[in-house]
mmCIF file of C-alpha atoms in Angstrom:
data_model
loop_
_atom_site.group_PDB
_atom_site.id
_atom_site.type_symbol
_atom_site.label_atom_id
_atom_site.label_comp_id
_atom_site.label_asym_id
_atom_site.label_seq_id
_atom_site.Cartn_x
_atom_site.Cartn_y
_atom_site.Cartn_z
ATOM 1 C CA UNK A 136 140.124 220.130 45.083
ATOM 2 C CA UNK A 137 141.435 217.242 42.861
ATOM 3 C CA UNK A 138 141.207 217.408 39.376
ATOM 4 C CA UNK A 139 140.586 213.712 38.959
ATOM 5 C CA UNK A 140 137.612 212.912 37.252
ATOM 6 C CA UNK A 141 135.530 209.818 38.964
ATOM 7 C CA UNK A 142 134.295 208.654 35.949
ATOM 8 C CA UNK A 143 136.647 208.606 33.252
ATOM 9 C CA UNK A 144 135.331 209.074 29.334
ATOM 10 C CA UNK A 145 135.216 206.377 27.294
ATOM 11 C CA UNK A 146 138.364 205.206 25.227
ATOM 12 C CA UNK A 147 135.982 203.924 22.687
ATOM 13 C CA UNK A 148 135.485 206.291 19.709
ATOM 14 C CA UNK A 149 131.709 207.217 19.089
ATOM 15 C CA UNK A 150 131.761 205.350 15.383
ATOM 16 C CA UNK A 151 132.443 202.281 17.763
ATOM 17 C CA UNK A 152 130.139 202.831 20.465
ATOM 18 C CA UNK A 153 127.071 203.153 17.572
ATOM 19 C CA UNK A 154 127.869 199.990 16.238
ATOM 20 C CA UNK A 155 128.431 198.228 19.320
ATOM 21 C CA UNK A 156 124.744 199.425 19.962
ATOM 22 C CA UNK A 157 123.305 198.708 16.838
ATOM 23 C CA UNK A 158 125.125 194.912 17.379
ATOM 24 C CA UNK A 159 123.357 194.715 20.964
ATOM 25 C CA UNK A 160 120.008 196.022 19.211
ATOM 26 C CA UNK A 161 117.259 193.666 19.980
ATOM 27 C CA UNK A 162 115.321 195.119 16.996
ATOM 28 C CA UNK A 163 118.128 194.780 14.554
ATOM 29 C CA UNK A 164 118.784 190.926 15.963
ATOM 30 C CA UNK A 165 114.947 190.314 15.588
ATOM 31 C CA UNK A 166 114.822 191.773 11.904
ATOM 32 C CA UNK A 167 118.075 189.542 11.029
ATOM 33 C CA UNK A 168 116.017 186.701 11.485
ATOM 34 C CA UNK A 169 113.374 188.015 9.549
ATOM 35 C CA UNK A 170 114.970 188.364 6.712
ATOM 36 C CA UNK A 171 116.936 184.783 7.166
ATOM 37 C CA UNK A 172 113.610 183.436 7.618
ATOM 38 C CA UNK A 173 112.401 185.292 3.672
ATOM 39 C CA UNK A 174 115.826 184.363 1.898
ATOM 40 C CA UNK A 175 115.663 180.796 3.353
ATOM 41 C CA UNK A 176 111.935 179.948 2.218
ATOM 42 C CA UNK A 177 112.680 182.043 -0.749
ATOM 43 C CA UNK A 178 115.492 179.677 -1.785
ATOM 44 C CA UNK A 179 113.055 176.512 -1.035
ATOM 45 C CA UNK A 180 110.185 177.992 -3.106
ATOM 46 C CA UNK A 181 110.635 181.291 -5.112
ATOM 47 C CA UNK A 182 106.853 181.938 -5.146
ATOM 48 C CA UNK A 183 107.005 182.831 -1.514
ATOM 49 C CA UNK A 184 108.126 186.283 -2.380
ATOM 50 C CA UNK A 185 109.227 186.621 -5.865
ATOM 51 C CA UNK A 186 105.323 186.907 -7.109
ATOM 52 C CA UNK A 187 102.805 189.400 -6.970
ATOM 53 C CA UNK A 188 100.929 187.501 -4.920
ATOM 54 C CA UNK A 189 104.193 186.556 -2.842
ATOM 55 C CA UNK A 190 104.941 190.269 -1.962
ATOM 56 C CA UNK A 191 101.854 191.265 -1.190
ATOM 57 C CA UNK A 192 101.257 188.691 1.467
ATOM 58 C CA UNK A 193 104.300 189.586 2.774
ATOM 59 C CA UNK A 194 103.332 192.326 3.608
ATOM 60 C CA UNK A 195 99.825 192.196 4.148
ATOM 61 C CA UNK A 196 99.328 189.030 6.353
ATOM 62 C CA UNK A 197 100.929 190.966 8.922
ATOM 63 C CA UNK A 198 98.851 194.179 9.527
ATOM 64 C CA UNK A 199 96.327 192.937 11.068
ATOM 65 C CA UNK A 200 98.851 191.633 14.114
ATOM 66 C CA UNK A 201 101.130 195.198 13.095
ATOM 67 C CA UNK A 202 98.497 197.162 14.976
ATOM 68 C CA UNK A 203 97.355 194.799 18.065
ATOM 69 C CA UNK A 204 100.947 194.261 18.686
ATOM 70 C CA UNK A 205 101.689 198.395 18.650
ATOM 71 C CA UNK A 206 98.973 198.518 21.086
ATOM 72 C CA UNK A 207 99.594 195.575 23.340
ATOM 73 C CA UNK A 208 102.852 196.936 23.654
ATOM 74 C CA UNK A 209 101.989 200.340 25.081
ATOM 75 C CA UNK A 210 100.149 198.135 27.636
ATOM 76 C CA UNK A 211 103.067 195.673 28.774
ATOM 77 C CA UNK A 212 105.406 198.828 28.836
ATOM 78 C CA UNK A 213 103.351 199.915 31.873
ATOM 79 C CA UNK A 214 103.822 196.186 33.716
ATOM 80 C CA UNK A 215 100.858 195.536 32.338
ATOM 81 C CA UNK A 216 98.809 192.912 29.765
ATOM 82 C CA UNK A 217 95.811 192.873 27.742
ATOM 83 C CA UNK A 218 94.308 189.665 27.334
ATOM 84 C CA UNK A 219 91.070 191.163 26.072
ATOM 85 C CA UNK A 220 92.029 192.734 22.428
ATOM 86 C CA UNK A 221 91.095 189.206 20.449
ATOM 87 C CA UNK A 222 87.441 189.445 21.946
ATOM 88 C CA UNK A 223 87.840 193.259 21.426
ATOM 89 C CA UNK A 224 89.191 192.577 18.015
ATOM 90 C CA UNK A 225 85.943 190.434 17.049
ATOM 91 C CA UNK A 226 83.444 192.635 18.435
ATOM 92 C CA UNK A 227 83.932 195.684 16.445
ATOM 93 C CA UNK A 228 84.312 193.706 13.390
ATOM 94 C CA UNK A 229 80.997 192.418 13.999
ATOM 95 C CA UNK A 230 79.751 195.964 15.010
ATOM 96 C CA UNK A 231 81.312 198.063 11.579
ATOM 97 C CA UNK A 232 79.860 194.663 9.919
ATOM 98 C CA UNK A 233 76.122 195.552 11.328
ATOM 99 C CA UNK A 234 76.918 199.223 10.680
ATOM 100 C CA UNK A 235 77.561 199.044 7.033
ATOM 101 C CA UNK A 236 74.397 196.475 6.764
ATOM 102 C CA UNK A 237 72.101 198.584 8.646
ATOM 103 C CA UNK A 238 73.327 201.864 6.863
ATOM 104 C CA UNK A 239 74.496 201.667 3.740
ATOM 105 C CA UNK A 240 75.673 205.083 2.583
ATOM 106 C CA UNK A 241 77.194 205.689 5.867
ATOM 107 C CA UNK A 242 81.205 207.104 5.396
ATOM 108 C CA UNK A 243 83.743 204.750 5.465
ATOM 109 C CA UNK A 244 85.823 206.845 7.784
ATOM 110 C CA UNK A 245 82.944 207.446 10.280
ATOM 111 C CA UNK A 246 82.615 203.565 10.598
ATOM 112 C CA UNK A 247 86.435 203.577 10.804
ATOM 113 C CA UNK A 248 86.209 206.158 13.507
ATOM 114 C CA UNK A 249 82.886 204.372 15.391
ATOM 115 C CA UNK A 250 84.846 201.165 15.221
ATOM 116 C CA UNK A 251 87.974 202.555 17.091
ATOM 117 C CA UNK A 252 85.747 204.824 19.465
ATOM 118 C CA UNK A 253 83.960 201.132 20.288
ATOM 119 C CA UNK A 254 87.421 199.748 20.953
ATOM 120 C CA UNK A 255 88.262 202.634 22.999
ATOM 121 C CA UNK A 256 85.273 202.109 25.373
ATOM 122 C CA UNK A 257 86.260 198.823 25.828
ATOM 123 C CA UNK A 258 89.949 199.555 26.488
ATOM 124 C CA UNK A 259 88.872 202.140 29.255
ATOM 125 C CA UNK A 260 86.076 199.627 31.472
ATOM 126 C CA UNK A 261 89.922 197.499 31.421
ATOM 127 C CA UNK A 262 91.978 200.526 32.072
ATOM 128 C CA UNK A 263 89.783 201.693 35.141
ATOM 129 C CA UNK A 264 89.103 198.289 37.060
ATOM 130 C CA UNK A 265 92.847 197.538 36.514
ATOM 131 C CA UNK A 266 93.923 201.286 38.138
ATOM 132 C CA UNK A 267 91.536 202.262 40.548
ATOM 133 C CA UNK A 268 90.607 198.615 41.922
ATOM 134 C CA UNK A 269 94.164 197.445 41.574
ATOM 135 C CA UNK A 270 94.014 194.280 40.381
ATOM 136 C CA UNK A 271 96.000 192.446 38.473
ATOM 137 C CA UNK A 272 95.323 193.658 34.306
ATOM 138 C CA UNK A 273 95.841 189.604 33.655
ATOM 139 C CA UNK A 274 93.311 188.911 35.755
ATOM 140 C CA UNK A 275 91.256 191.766 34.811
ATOM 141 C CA UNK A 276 91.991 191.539 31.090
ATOM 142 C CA UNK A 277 90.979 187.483 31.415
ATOM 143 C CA UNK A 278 87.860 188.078 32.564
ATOM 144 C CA UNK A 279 86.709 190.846 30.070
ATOM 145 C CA UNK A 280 88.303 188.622 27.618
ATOM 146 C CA UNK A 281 85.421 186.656 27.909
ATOM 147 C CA UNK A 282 82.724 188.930 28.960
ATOM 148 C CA UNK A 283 83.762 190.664 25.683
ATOM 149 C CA UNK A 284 83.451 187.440 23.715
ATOM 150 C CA UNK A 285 80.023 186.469 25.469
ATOM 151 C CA UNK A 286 78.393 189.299 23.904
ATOM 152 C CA UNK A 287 79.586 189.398 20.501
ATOM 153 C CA UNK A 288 78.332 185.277 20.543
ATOM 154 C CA UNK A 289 75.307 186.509 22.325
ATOM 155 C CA UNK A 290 75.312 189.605 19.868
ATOM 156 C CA UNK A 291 76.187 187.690 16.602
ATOM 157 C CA UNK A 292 74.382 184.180 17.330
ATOM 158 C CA UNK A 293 75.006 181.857 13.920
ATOM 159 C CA UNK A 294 74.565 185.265 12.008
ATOM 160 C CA UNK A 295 77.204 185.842 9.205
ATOM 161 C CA UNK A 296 78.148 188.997 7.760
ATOM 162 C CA UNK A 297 79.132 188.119 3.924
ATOM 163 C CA UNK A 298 81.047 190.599 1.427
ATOM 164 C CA UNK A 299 77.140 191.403 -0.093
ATOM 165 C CA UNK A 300 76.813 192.985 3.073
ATOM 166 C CA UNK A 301 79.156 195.794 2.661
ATOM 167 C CA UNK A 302 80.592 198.866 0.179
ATOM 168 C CA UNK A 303 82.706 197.709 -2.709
ATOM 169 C CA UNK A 304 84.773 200.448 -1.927
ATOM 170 C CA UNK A 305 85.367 199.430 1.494
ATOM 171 C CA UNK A 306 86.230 195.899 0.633
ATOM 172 C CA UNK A 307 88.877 197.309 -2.202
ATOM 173 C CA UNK A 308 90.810 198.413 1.264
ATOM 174 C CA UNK A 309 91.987 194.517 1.542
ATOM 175 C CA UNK A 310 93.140 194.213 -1.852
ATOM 176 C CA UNK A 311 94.329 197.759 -2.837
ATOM 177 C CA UNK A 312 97.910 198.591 -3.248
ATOM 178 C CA UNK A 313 100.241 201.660 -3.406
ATOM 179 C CA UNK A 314 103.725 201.609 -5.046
ATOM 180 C CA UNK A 315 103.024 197.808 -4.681
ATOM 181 C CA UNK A 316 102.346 198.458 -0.766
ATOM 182 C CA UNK A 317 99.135 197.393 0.058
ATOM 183 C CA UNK A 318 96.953 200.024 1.647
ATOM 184 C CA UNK A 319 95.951 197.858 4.679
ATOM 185 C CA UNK A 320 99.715 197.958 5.629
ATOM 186 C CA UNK A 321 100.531 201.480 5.151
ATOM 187 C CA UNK A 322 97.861 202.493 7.999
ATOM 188 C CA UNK A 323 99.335 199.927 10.046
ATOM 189 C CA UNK A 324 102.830 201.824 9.378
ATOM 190 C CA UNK A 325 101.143 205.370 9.855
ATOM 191 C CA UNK A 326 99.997 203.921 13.019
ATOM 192 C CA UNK A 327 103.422 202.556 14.002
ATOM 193 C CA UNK A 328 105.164 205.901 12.863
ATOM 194 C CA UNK A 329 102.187 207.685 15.143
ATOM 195 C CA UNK A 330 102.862 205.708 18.634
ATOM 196 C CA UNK A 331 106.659 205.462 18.088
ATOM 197 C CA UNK A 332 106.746 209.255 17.947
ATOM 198 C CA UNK A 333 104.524 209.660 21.088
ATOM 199 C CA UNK A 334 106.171 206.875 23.065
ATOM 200 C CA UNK A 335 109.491 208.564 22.757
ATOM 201 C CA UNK A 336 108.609 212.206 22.386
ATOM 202 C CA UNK A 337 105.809 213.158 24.432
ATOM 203 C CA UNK A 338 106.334 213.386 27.961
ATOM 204 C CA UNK A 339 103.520 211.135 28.540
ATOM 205 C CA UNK A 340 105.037 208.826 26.715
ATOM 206 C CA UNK A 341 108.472 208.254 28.662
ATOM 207 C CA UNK A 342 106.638 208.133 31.612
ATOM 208 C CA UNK A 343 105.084 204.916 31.019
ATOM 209 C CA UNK A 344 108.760 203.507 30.930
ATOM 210 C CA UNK A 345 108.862 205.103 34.317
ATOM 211 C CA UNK A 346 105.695 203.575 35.589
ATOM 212 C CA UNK A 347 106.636 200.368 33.952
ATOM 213 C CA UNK A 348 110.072 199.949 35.404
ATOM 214 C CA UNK A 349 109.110 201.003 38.819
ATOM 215 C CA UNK A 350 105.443 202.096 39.699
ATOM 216 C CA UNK A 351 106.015 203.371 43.784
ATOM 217 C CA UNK A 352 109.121 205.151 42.778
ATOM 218 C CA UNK A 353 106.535 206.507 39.696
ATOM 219 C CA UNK A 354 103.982 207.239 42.638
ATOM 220 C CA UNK A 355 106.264 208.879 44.409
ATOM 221 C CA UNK A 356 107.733 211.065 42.159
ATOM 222 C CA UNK A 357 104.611 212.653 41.370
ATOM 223 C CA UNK A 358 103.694 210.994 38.209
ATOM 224 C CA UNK A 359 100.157 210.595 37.197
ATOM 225 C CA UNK A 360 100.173 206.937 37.426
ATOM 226 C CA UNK A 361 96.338 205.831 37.375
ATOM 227 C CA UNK A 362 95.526 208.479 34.471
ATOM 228 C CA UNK A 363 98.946 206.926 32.781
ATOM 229 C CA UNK A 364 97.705 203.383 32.546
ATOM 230 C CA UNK A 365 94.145 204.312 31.625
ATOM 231 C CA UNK A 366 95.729 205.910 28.747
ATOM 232 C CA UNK A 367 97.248 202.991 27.841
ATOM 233 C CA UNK A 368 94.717 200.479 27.868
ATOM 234 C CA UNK A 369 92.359 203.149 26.089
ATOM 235 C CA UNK A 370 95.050 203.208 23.156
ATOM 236 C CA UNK A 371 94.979 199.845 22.945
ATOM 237 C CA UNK A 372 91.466 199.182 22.833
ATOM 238 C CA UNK A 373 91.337 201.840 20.389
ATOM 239 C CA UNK A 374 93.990 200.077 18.019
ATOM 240 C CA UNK A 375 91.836 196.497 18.511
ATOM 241 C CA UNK A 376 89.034 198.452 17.521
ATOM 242 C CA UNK A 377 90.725 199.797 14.362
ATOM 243 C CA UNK A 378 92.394 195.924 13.956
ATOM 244 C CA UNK A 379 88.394 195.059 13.619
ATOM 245 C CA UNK A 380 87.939 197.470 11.144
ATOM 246 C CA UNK A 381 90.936 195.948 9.070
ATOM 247 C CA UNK A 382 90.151 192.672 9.743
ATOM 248 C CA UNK A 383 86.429 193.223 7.723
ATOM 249 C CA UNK A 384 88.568 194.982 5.225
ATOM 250 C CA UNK A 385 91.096 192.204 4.514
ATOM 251 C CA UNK A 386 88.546 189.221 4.874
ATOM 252 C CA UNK A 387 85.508 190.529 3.730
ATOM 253 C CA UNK A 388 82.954 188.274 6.145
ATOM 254 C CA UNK A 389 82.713 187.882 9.914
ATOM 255 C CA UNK A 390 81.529 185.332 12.128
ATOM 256 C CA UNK A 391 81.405 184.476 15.576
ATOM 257 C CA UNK A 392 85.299 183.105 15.703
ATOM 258 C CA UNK A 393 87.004 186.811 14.524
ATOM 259 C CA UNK A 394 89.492 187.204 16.855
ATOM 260 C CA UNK A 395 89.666 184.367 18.507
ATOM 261 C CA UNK A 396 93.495 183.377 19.887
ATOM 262 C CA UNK A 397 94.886 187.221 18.378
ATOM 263 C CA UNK A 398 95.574 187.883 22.085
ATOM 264 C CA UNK A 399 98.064 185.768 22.720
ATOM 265 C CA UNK A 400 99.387 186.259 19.154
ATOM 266 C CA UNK A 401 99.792 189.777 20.173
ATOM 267 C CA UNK A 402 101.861 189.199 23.292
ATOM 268 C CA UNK A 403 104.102 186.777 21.511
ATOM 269 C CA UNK A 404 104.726 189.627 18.457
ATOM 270 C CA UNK A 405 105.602 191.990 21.670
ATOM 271 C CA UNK A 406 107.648 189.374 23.370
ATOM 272 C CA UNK A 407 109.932 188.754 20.845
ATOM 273 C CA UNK A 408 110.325 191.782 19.571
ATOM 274 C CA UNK A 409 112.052 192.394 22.758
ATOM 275 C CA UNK A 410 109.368 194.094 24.972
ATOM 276 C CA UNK A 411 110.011 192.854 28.236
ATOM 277 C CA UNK A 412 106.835 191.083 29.602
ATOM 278 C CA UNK A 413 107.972 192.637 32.843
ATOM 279 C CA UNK A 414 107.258 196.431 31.669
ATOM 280 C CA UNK A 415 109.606 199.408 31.597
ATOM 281 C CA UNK A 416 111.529 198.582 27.890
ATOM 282 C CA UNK A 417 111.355 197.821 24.806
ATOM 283 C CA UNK A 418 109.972 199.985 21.633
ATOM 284 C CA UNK A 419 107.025 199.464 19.672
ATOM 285 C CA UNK A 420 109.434 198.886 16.442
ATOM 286 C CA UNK A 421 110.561 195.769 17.880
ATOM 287 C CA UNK A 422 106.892 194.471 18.533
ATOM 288 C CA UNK A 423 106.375 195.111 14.817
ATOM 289 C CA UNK A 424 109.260 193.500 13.582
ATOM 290 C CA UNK A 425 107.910 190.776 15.758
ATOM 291 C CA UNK A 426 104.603 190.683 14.345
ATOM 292 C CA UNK A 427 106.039 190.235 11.015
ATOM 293 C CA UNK A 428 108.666 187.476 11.750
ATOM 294 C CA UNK A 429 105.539 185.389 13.731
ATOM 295 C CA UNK A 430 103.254 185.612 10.566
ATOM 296 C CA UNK A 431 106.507 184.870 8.387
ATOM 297 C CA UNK A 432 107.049 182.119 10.160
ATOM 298 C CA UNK A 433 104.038 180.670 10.289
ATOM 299 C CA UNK A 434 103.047 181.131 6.129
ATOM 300 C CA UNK A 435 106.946 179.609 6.061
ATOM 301 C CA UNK A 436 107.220 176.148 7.845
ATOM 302 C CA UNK A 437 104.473 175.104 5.921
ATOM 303 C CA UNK A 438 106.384 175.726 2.460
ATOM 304 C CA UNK A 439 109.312 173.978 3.602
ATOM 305 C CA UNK A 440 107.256 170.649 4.859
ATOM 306 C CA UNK A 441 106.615 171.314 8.523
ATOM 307 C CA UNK A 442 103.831 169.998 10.140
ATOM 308 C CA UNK A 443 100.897 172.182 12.073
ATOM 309 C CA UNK A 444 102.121 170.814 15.640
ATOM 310 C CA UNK A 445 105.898 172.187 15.018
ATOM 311 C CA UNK A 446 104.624 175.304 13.886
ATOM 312 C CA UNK A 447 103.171 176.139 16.773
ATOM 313 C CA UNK A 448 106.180 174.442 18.981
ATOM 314 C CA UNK A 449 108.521 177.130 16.356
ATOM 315 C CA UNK A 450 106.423 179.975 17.504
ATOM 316 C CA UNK A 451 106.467 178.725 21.169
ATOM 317 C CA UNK A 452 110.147 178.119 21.899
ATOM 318 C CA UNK A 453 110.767 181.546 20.349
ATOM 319 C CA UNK A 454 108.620 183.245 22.930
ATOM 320 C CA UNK A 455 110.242 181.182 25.252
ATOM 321 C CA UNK A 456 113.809 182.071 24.215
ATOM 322 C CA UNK A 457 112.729 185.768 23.900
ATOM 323 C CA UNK A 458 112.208 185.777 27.687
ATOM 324 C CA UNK A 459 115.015 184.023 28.900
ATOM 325 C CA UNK A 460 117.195 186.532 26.309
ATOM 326 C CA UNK A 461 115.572 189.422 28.579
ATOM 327 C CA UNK A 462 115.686 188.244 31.885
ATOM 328 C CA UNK A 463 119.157 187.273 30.919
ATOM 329 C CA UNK A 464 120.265 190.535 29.597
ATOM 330 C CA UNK A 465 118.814 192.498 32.845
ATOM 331 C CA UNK A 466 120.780 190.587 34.996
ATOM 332 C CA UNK A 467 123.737 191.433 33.054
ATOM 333 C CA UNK A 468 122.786 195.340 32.684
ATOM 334 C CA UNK A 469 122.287 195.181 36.786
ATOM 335 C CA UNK A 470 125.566 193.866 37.188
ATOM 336 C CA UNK A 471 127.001 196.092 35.352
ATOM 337 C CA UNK A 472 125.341 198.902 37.255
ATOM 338 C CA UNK A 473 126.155 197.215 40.876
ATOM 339 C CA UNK A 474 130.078 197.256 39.596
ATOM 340 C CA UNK A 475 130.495 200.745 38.096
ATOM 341 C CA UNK A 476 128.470 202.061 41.434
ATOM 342 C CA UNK A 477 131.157 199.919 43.504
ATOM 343 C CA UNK A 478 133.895 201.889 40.550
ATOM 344 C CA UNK A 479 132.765 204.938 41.479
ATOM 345 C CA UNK A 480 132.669 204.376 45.359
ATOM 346 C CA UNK A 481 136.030 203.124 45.241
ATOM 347 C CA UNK A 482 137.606 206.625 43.321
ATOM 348 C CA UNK A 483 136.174 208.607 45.951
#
């Protein structure tokens, strides 16, 4: 038998090989830019973050997007999209709205807690047409988009909820800070901390890579597919749900136009945080990252002069680039894997 190893080990010592990971790191590229983004504004206008008001909306502005993003991503890691959490966003920030106006005393965590268990709900009537009927979740997810939307119009009507509506104590959520972290943000980092751990811990959780990145092979394999991506879409609902209890928090009122748009928002914070729209990679710390550089970006153009119509081309183009950057990159990893399995053929 020859002692000749088909695959050699790497020359490359392991100090190397981290940072030539950490370079490649779509996160770490993503929060580069992030922080360019700060110091750059910050050097037009100190205000932006050297003030109280500066750090806090930093960090703040952001939450709300922090936790749809986290749960859109579970979603698109599946080969999937959810094009319903903006209407799903609004509705149960009308519905823990009516709940604190129609009882009073009630806890603040069971309205927390109804509010997610509404979003829930919602995520699962999307989660079961999209696995058992086996249609497309962007066409699914469109139409309950605005089925979703029709009854929190038809619900709401002109009706406004105002901050007299609701606990002082509740509304102190949107303001309150810890250690000069504002509260709002800290649950969306407990929830971050939460998903990240499950997505690449539990068993359930690398699975929807598997489903993601090839769903037949998944099926055949043995994985429970249908119960995976019901999962998903339940999470997700569940996070829009507790984005609608944060959104009342942080604004204090709600009318018929919460939510509206946060969908797409919510893909783009995914997108370019390098979750490929295609399913089967990327990390929910990327998404995040994402959702802070889009709000960054769009509380900075306007400091430095930019007009509304290039903000939104910014914010577009980057989506755009963050696709190309991962169809681009896949092609290269395939290539890669086409010439080490022609290597190793060759040895033999």
């Amino acid at each position: 038998m020859s002692d000749t190893l088909l695959v050699q080990p790497s020359a490359v010592s392991p100090a190397k090989r981290i940072v030539g990971e950490l370079l490649r790191s779509r996160e770490i590229a993503v929060g580069a830019v992030l922080v360019l983004v700060v110091a750059l504004t910050t050097i037009k206008n100190p205000n932006f973050l050297f003030t109280s008001n500066g750090w806090r909306d930093l960090l703040l502005t952001p939450s709300l997007l922090l936790i749809l993003a986290i749960g859109q991503t579970v979603v698109i890691i599946t080969r999937n999209v959810d094009l319903s959490v903006g209407s799903t966003l609004g509705l149960t920030a009308y519905f823990t709205g009516k709940l604190f106006v129609d009882h009073p005393n009630l806890p603040i965590i069971v309205v927390v807690i109804a509010g997610m268990l509404m979003g829930a709900v919602l995520g699962l009537v999307n989660g079961v047409l999209v696995a058992f009927f086996k249609v497309p979740a962007l066409v699914i997810t469109l139409g309950t988009l605005y089925i979703y939307r029709g009854i929190f119009l038809s619900w709401a009507g002109s009706d406004r909820i105002n901050a007299g509506d609701m606990p002082k104590d509740f509304l102190e959520l949107g303001t309150k800070q810890i250690l000069t972290i504002p509260v709002l943000t800290i649950v969306g980092l407990v929830v971050l901390a939460a998903v990240g751990y499950y997505v690449y811990t539990a068993r359930g959780g690398r699975e929807l890579y598997a489903i993601g990145s090839d769903p037949d092979a998944a099926v055949l394999y043995g994985l429970p597919v249908r119960r995976r991506i019901i999962g998903a879409f339940v999470l997700c609902g569940a996070l829009a749900g507790l984005a609608g209890v944060v959104y009342v928090a942080r604004y204090g009122t709600v009318s018929s136009g919460a939510g509206l748009g946060m969908e797409l928002q919510a893909v783009g914070a995914a997108v370019i945080g390098g979750v490929a729209i295609f399913g089967g990679s990327g990390t929910v710390w990327g998404a995040a990252i994402g959702a802070f550089l889009l709000v960054t970006i769009n509380r900075a153009l306007p400091v430095v002069g930019i007009s509304d119509f290039w903000q939104r081309a910014v914010v577009g183009a980057l989506i755009i680039a963050a696709v190309v950057l991962d169809r681009v990159l896949s092609a290269r990893q395939e290539r890669r894997l086409v010439a080490a399995r022609e290597e190793t053929r060759s040895a033999r």
